[in-house]
Amino acid sequence: MVYQQHRLTIPSNSEYSIPQLRMMIREVETIIARQINIDEWNEL
């Protein structure tokens, strides 16, 4: 996935562990420079 000048690898696992999800969410939050709130998460 590419967002502006950032490149983020999206694994192709069918299921993710909680630590993997947390890591990916933190990476995205860093890239977009804000936290993802619960309403946004629930809309995914």
Short mmCIF file of N, CA and C in Angstrom, two decimals:
data_model
loop_
_atom_site.label_atom_id
_atom_site.label_comp_id
_atom_site.label_asym_id
_atom_site.label_seq_id
_atom_site.Cartn_x
_atom_site.Cartn_y
_atom_site.Cartn_z
N MET A 1 0.85 -1.16 0.00
CA MET A 1 0.00 0.00 0.00
C MET A 1 0.90 1.23 0.00
N VAL A 2 0.56 2.21 -0.80
CA VAL A 2 1.33 3.45 -0.86
C VAL A 2 0.42 4.60 -0.48
N TYR A 3 0.88 5.42 0.46
CA TYR A 3 0.15 6.61 0.88
C TYR A 3 1.15 7.76 0.88
N GLN A 4 0.95 8.73 0.01
CA GLN A 4 1.89 9.83 -0.19
C GLN A 4 3.26 9.23 -0.46
N GLN A 5 4.28 9.54 0.35
CA GLN A 5 5.61 8.98 0.12
C GLN A 5 5.88 7.75 0.98
N HIS A 6 4.87 7.24 1.67
CA HIS A 6 5.02 6.09 2.56
C HIS A 6 4.60 4.80 1.86
N ARG A 7 5.35 3.75 2.11
CA ARG A 7 5.01 2.43 1.57
C ARG A 7 4.82 1.48 2.75
N LEU A 8 3.69 0.80 2.77
CA LEU A 8 3.36 -0.11 3.87
C LEU A 8 3.02 -1.47 3.28
N THR A 9 3.73 -2.48 3.71
CA THR A 9 3.48 -3.82 3.23
C THR A 9 2.27 -4.40 3.95
N ILE A 10 1.33 -4.90 3.20
CA ILE A 10 0.15 -5.54 3.77
C ILE A 10 0.32 -7.05 3.63
N PRO A 11 0.47 -7.76 4.74
CA PRO A 11 0.64 -9.21 4.66
C PRO A 11 -0.60 -9.88 4.09
N SER A 12 -0.43 -11.05 3.54
CA SER A 12 -1.55 -11.75 2.92
C SER A 12 -2.15 -12.83 3.82
N ASN A 13 -1.86 -12.76 5.11
CA ASN A 13 -2.43 -13.73 6.05
C ASN A 13 -3.95 -13.62 6.06
N SER A 14 -4.61 -14.74 6.20
CA SER A 14 -6.08 -14.69 6.31
C SER A 14 -6.51 -14.30 7.72
N GLU A 15 -5.64 -14.52 8.70
CA GLU A 15 -5.92 -14.15 10.08
C GLU A 15 -4.67 -13.52 10.68
N TYR A 16 -4.86 -12.58 11.60
CA TYR A 16 -3.75 -11.89 12.23
C TYR A 16 -3.84 -12.04 13.74
N SER A 17 -2.69 -12.05 14.38
CA SER A 17 -2.67 -12.06 15.83
C SER A 17 -2.90 -10.63 16.33
N ILE A 18 -3.26 -10.49 17.57
CA ILE A 18 -3.47 -9.17 18.17
C ILE A 18 -2.19 -8.32 18.07
N PRO A 19 -1.01 -8.87 18.41
CA PRO A 19 0.21 -8.06 18.27
C PRO A 19 0.46 -7.59 16.83
N GLN A 20 0.15 -8.43 15.84
CA GLN A 20 0.32 -8.03 14.44
C GLN A 20 -0.62 -6.88 14.10
N LEU A 21 -1.87 -6.99 14.52
CA LEU A 21 -2.84 -5.92 14.26
C LEU A 21 -2.43 -4.61 14.92
N ARG A 22 -1.98 -4.69 16.16
CA ARG A 22 -1.54 -3.49 16.87
C ARG A 22 -0.39 -2.82 16.13
N MET A 23 0.57 -3.62 15.69
CA MET A 23 1.72 -3.09 14.98
C MET A 23 1.29 -2.39 13.68
N MET A 24 0.41 -3.03 12.93
CA MET A 24 -0.05 -2.43 11.67
C MET A 24 -0.84 -1.14 11.92
N ILE A 25 -1.69 -1.14 12.94
CA ILE A 25 -2.46 0.06 13.26
C ILE A 25 -1.53 1.19 13.67
N ARG A 26 -0.53 0.90 14.49
CA ARG A 26 0.43 1.94 14.90
C ARG A 26 1.19 2.50 13.71
N GLU A 27 1.56 1.64 12.77
CA GLU A 27 2.25 2.11 11.57
C GLU A 27 1.36 3.06 10.78
N VAL A 28 0.11 2.69 10.61
CA VAL A 28 -0.83 3.55 9.87
C VAL A 28 -1.03 4.86 10.61
N GLU A 29 -1.20 4.81 11.92
CA GLU A 29 -1.39 6.03 12.71
C GLU A 29 -0.18 6.95 12.58
N THR A 30 1.00 6.39 12.54
CA THR A 30 2.21 7.20 12.36
C THR A 30 2.20 7.87 11.00
N ILE A 31 1.83 7.13 9.99
CA ILE A 31 1.81 7.67 8.62
C ILE A 31 0.78 8.78 8.48
N ILE A 32 -0.41 8.59 9.05
CA ILE A 32 -1.46 9.60 8.90
C ILE A 32 -1.39 10.68 9.99
N ALA A 33 -0.46 10.52 10.93
CA ALA A 33 -0.18 11.51 11.98
C ALA A 33 -1.37 11.76 12.90
N ARG A 34 -2.11 10.71 13.19
CA ARG A 34 -3.22 10.80 14.15
C ARG A 34 -3.65 9.39 14.53
N GLN A 35 -4.42 9.31 15.61
CA GLN A 35 -4.93 8.01 16.03
C GLN A 35 -6.19 7.66 15.26
N ILE A 36 -6.41 6.37 15.08
CA ILE A 36 -7.64 5.86 14.48
C ILE A 36 -8.62 5.64 15.62
N ASN A 37 -9.77 6.32 15.56
CA ASN A 37 -10.72 6.18 16.66
C ASN A 37 -11.61 4.95 16.48
N ILE A 38 -12.34 4.63 17.51
CA ILE A 38 -13.14 3.40 17.52
C ILE A 38 -14.21 3.40 16.44
N ASP A 39 -14.79 4.56 16.15
CA ASP A 39 -15.82 4.63 15.10
C ASP A 39 -15.22 4.30 13.73
N GLU A 40 -14.04 4.83 13.46
CA GLU A 40 -13.36 4.52 12.20
C GLU A 40 -13.05 3.03 12.12
N TRP A 41 -12.55 2.48 13.21
CA TRP A 41 -12.20 1.06 13.24
C TRP A 41 -13.44 0.21 12.97
N ASN A 42 -14.55 0.55 13.58
CA ASN A 42 -15.78 -0.22 13.40
C ASN A 42 -16.34 -0.13 11.98
N GLU A 43 -15.98 0.93 11.25
CA GLU A 43 -16.43 1.08 9.87
C GLU A 43 -15.62 0.25 8.89
N LEU A 44 -14.48 -0.27 9.32
CA LEU A 44 -13.63 -1.05 8.40
C LEU A 44 -14.27 -2.36 8.03
#
